[in-house]
Amino acid sequence: TYILNYEEFEYLGILDFWRQGYKGQGIAIASHEKIAKGVFNDVSCLNYGDVDSKYTQHGTLVMDNIRQVVPGATTLSLCSDNKIKSGKIESEALEYLLKNTPDILTTSNHGGFIDREICIPYYKEIYDKGCFLVCSAGNKQEEINKLASGDLWKAIGACDYNKGNPVRKKTYVAGEEMD
């Protein structure tokens, strides 16, 4: 089988897991991003995004990467409009997560509702059910410091692969939260 990112997967140890038979079977991964309709036939989706939106394009790329790394996992794109009424959040996505908690939830959307105080109890409950919460470190330093400083969310970053070596993307923050 041809693997587009063979060198990167080999460096990261992904191919070692695959050789041992681990390809994400039995794991449910939800991405808190919108994806474009009609791109994936194996991804469940709560709400599709506008194909011309840069956020939808980003979410579709995120899901494509998830599917490449763990092709045996159950995948879900999970993003909804969040509203606050009478001091409580109304979110189809959060309600779904509380009832159908995945093993992993990933998001790049922490600049929005993810880090608001009103959402913390929801994510704490999801975390307490055993969900591993992962956020992108590609945004502002203060957002990562606020979000990933506790046990609830773990920040991950991206790197380019250049001549056999990983090179941290300049747009990603660094520091204790990333270490």
PDB file of N, CA and C in Angstrom, residues 67-112:
ATOM      1  N   ARG A  67      -7.857  10.537   9.906  1.00  0.00           N
ATOM      2  CA  ARG A  67      -8.174   9.306   9.162  1.00  0.00           C
ATOM      3  C   ARG A  67      -6.914   8.619   8.634  1.00  0.00           C
ATOM      4  N   GLN A  68      -5.904   9.408   8.267  1.00  0.00           N
ATOM      5  CA  GLN A  68      -4.653   8.819   7.779  1.00  0.00           C
ATOM      6  C   GLN A  68      -3.907   8.102   8.895  1.00  0.00           C
ATOM      7  N   VAL A  69      -3.848   8.696  10.062  1.00  0.00           N
ATOM      8  CA  VAL A  69      -3.063   8.148  11.165  1.00  0.00           C
ATOM      9  C   VAL A  69      -3.755   6.950  11.814  1.00  0.00           C
ATOM     10  N   VAL A  70      -5.064   7.038  12.005  1.00  0.00           N
ATOM     11  CA  VAL A  70      -5.814   5.949  12.647  1.00  0.00           C
ATOM     12  C   VAL A  70      -6.984   5.527  11.749  1.00  0.00           C
ATOM     13  N   PRO A  71      -6.681   4.848  10.650  1.00  0.00           N
ATOM     14  CA  PRO A  71      -7.730   4.516   9.685  1.00  0.00           C
ATOM     15  C   PRO A  71      -8.794   3.566  10.219  1.00  0.00           C
ATOM     16  N   GLY A  72      -8.540   2.886  11.314  1.00  0.00           N
ATOM     17  CA  GLY A  72      -9.518   1.963  11.878  1.00  0.00           C
ATOM     18  C   GLY A  72     -10.436   2.581  12.918  1.00  0.00           C
ATOM     19  N   ALA A  73     -10.220   3.843  13.261  1.00  0.00           N
ATOM     20  CA  ALA A  73     -11.018   4.500  14.303  1.00  0.00           C
ATOM     21  C   ALA A  73     -12.386   4.923  13.767  1.00  0.00           C
ATOM     22  N   THR A  74     -13.328   5.034  14.669  1.00  0.00           N
ATOM     23  CA  THR A  74     -14.619   5.636  14.356  1.00  0.00           C
ATOM     24  C   THR A  74     -14.429   7.142  14.459  1.00  0.00           C
ATOM     25  N   THR A  75     -14.818   7.880  13.421  1.00  0.00           N
ATOM     26  CA  THR A  75     -14.559   9.318  13.396  1.00  0.00           C
ATOM     27  C   THR A  75     -15.856  10.109  13.277  1.00  0.00           C
ATOM     28  N   LEU A  76     -15.832  11.277  13.913  1.00  0.00           N
ATOM     29  CA  LEU A  76     -17.001  12.132  13.956  1.00  0.00           C
ATOM     30  C   LEU A  76     -16.570  13.590  13.884  1.00  0.00           C
ATOM     31  N   SER A  77     -17.197  14.338  12.999  1.00  0.00           N
ATOM     32  CA  SER A  77     -17.011  15.782  12.946  1.00  0.00           C
ATOM     33  C   SER A  77     -18.150  16.400  13.742  1.00  0.00           C
ATOM     34  N   LEU A  78     -17.797  17.192  14.715  1.00  0.00           N
ATOM     35  CA  LEU A  78     -18.782  17.611  15.701  1.00  0.00           C
ATOM     36  C   LEU A  78     -18.639  19.097  15.992  1.00  0.00           C
ATOM     37  N   CYS A  79     -19.431  19.893  15.345  1.00  0.00           N
ATOM     38  CA  CYS A  79     -19.392  21.321  15.605  1.00  0.00           C
ATOM     39  C   CYS A  79     -20.805  21.853  15.453  1.00  0.00           C
ATOM     40  N   SER A  80     -21.188  22.736  16.326  1.00  0.00           N
ATOM     41  CA  SER A  80     -22.527  23.315  16.247  1.00  0.00           C
ATOM     42  C   SER A  80     -22.470  24.760  16.696  1.00  0.00           C
ATOM     43  N   ASP A  81     -23.527  25.467  16.384  1.00  0.00           N
ATOM     44  CA  ASP A  81     -23.629  26.839  16.861  1.00  0.00           C
ATOM     45  C   ASP A  81     -23.944  26.796  18.341  1.00  0.00           C
ATOM     46  N   ASN A  82     -23.187  27.539  19.112  1.00  0.00           N
ATOM     47  CA  ASN A  82     -23.378  27.580  20.559  1.00  0.00           C
ATOM     48  C   ASN A  82     -24.083  28.876  20.937  1.00  0.00           C
ATOM     49  N   LYS A  83     -25.062  28.761  21.800  1.00  0.00           N
ATOM     50  CA  LYS A  83     -25.796  29.936  22.262  1.00  0.00           C
ATOM     51  C   LYS A  83     -25.803  29.931  23.784  1.00  0.00           C
ATOM     52  N   ILE A  84     -25.784  31.113  24.363  1.00  0.00           N
ATOM     53  CA  ILE A  84     -25.892  31.236  25.809  1.00  0.00           C
ATOM     54  C   ILE A  84     -27.249  31.858  26.119  1.00  0.00           C
ATOM     55  N   LYS A  85     -28.031  31.133  26.931  1.00  0.00           N
ATOM     56  CA  LYS A  85     -29.344  31.623  27.343  1.00  0.00           C
ATOM     57  C   LYS A  85     -29.482  31.443  28.848  1.00  0.00           C
ATOM     58  N   SER A  86     -29.852  32.499  29.503  1.00  0.00           N
ATOM     59  CA  SER A  86     -30.051  32.473  30.962  1.00  0.00           C
ATOM     60  C   SER A  86     -28.836  31.916  31.697  1.00  0.00           C
ATOM     61  N   GLY A  87     -27.645  32.277  31.234  1.00  0.00           N
ATOM     62  CA  GLY A  87     -26.418  31.847  31.894  1.00  0.00           C
ATOM     63  C   GLY A  87     -26.009  30.415  31.620  1.00  0.00           C
ATOM     64  N   LYS A  88     -26.721  29.730  30.727  1.00  0.00           N
ATOM     65  CA  LYS A  88     -26.386  28.351  30.377  1.00  0.00           C
ATOM     66  C   LYS A  88     -26.094  28.271  28.889  1.00  0.00           C
ATOM     67  N   ILE A  89     -25.236  27.347  28.534  1.00  0.00           N
ATOM     68  CA  ILE A  89     -24.897  27.172  27.130  1.00  0.00           C
ATOM     69  C   ILE A  89     -25.837  26.166  26.479  1.00  0.00           C
ATOM     70  N   GLU A  90     -26.244  26.472  25.277  1.00  0.00           N
ATOM     71  CA  GLU A  90     -27.019  25.545  24.464  1.00  0.00           C
ATOM     72  C   GLU A  90     -26.134  25.160  23.289  1.00  0.00           C
ATOM     73  N   SER A  91     -25.754  23.906  23.252  1.00  0.00           N
ATOM     74  CA  SER A  91     -24.850  23.431  22.219  1.00  0.00           C
ATOM     75  C   SER A  91     -25.200  22.000  21.860  1.00  0.00           C
ATOM     76  N   GLU A  92     -25.588  21.800  20.624  1.00  0.00           N
ATOM     77  CA  GLU A  92     -25.892  20.456  20.152  1.00  0.00           C
ATOM     78  C   GLU A  92     -24.655  19.560  20.258  1.00  0.00           C
ATOM     79  N   ALA A  93     -23.489  20.129  19.973  1.00  0.00           N
ATOM     80  CA  ALA A  93     -22.246  19.355  20.036  1.00  0.00           C
ATOM     81  C   ALA A  93     -21.927  18.914  21.459  1.00  0.00           C
ATOM     82  N   LEU A  94     -22.013  19.838  22.424  1.00  0.00           N
ATOM     83  CA  LEU A  94     -21.713  19.486  23.809  1.00  0.00           C
ATOM     84  C   LEU A  94     -22.714  18.473  24.345  1.00  0.00           C
ATOM     85  N   GLU A  95     -23.977  18.636  24.009  1.00  0.00           N
ATOM     86  CA  GLU A  95     -24.992  17.666  24.445  1.00  0.00           C
ATOM     87  C   GLU A  95     -24.685  16.278  23.867  1.00  0.00           C
ATOM     88  N   TYR A  96     -24.296  16.233  22.610  1.00  0.00           N
ATOM     89  CA  TYR A  96     -23.947  14.954  21.986  1.00  0.00           C
ATOM     90  C   TYR A  96     -22.756  14.319  22.709  1.00  0.00           C
ATOM     91  N   LEU A  97     -21.724  15.126  22.983  1.00  0.00           N
ATOM     92  CA  LEU A  97     -20.526  14.615  23.655  1.00  0.00           C
ATOM     93  C   LEU A  97     -20.829  14.070  25.046  1.00  0.00           C
ATOM     94  N   LEU A  98     -21.734  14.713  25.754  1.00  0.00           N
ATOM     95  CA  LEU A  98     -22.096  14.243  27.087  1.00  0.00           C
ATOM     96  C   LEU A  98     -22.807  12.893  27.035  1.00  0.00           C
ATOM     97  N   LYS A  99     -23.593  12.673  26.001  1.00  0.00           N
ATOM     98  CA  LYS A  99     -24.336  11.417  25.870  1.00  0.00           C
ATOM     99  C   LYS A  99     -23.534  10.326  25.160  1.00  0.00           C
ATOM    100  N   ASN A 100     -22.623  10.718  24.293  1.00  0.00           N
ATOM    101  CA  ASN A 100     -21.844   9.783  23.468  1.00  0.00           C
ATOM    102  C   ASN A 100     -20.365  10.154  23.545  1.00  0.00           C
ATOM    103  N   THR A 101     -19.781  10.036  24.712  1.00  0.00           N
ATOM    104  CA  THR A 101     -18.418  10.505  24.937  1.00  0.00           C
ATOM    105  C   THR A 101     -17.411   9.678  24.141  1.00  0.00           C
ATOM    106  N   PRO A 102     -16.627  10.340  23.283  1.00  0.00           N
ATOM    107  CA  PRO A 102     -15.600   9.622  22.521  1.00  0.00           C
ATOM    108  C   PRO A 102     -14.370   9.364  23.388  1.00  0.00           C
ATOM    109  N   ASP A 103     -13.439   8.619  22.847  1.00  0.00           N
ATOM    110  CA  ASP A 103     -12.173   8.389  23.541  1.00  0.00           C
ATOM    111  C   ASP A 103     -11.277   9.622  23.460  1.00  0.00           C
ATOM    112  N   ILE A 104     -11.364  10.319  22.326  1.00  0.00           N
ATOM    113  CA  ILE A 104     -10.525  11.503  22.086  1.00  0.00           C
ATOM    114  C   ILE A 104     -11.394  12.595  21.476  1.00  0.00           C
ATOM    115  N   LEU A 105     -11.210  13.823  21.957  1.00  0.00           N
ATOM    116  CA  LEU A 105     -11.830  14.994  21.349  1.00  0.00           C
ATOM    117  C   LEU A 105     -10.708  15.959  21.005  1.00  0.00           C
ATOM    118  N   THR A 106     -10.675  16.390  19.766  1.00  0.00           N
ATOM    119  CA  THR A 106      -9.650  17.328  19.332  1.00  0.00           C
ATOM    120  C   THR A 106     -10.302  18.586  18.781  1.00  0.00           C
ATOM    121  N   THR A 107      -9.629  19.713  18.977  1.00  0.00           N
ATOM    122  CA  THR A 107     -10.162  20.976  18.471  1.00  0.00           C
ATOM    123  C   THR A 107      -9.053  21.977  18.208  1.00  0.00           C
ATOM    124  N   SER A 108      -9.330  22.866  17.276  1.00  0.00           N
ATOM    125  CA  SER A 108      -8.483  24.036  17.058  1.00  0.00           C
ATOM    126  C   SER A 108      -9.251  25.276  17.465  1.00  0.00           C
ATOM    127  N   ASN A 109     -10.472  25.081  17.916  1.00  0.00           N
ATOM    128  CA  ASN A 109     -11.430  26.154  18.108  1.00  0.00           C
ATOM    129  C   ASN A 109     -11.412  26.750  19.503  1.00  0.00           C
ATOM    130  N   HIS A 110     -10.294  26.731  20.192  1.00  0.00           N
ATOM    131  CA  HIS A 110     -10.316  27.224  21.567  1.00  0.00           C
ATOM    132  C   HIS A 110     -10.405  28.736  21.656  1.00  0.00           C
ATOM    133  N   GLY A 111     -10.280  29.437  20.564  1.00  0.00           N
ATOM    134  CA  GLY A 111     -10.478  30.878  20.590  1.00  0.00           C
ATOM    135  C   GLY A 111     -11.947  31.234  20.715  1.00  0.00           C
ATOM    136  N   GLY A 112     -12.826  30.263  20.502  1.00  0.00           N
ATOM    137  CA  GLY A 112     -14.264  30.500  20.579  1.00  0.00           C
ATOM    138  C   GLY A 112     -14.815  30.072  21.916  1.00  0.00           C
TER     139      GLY A 112
END
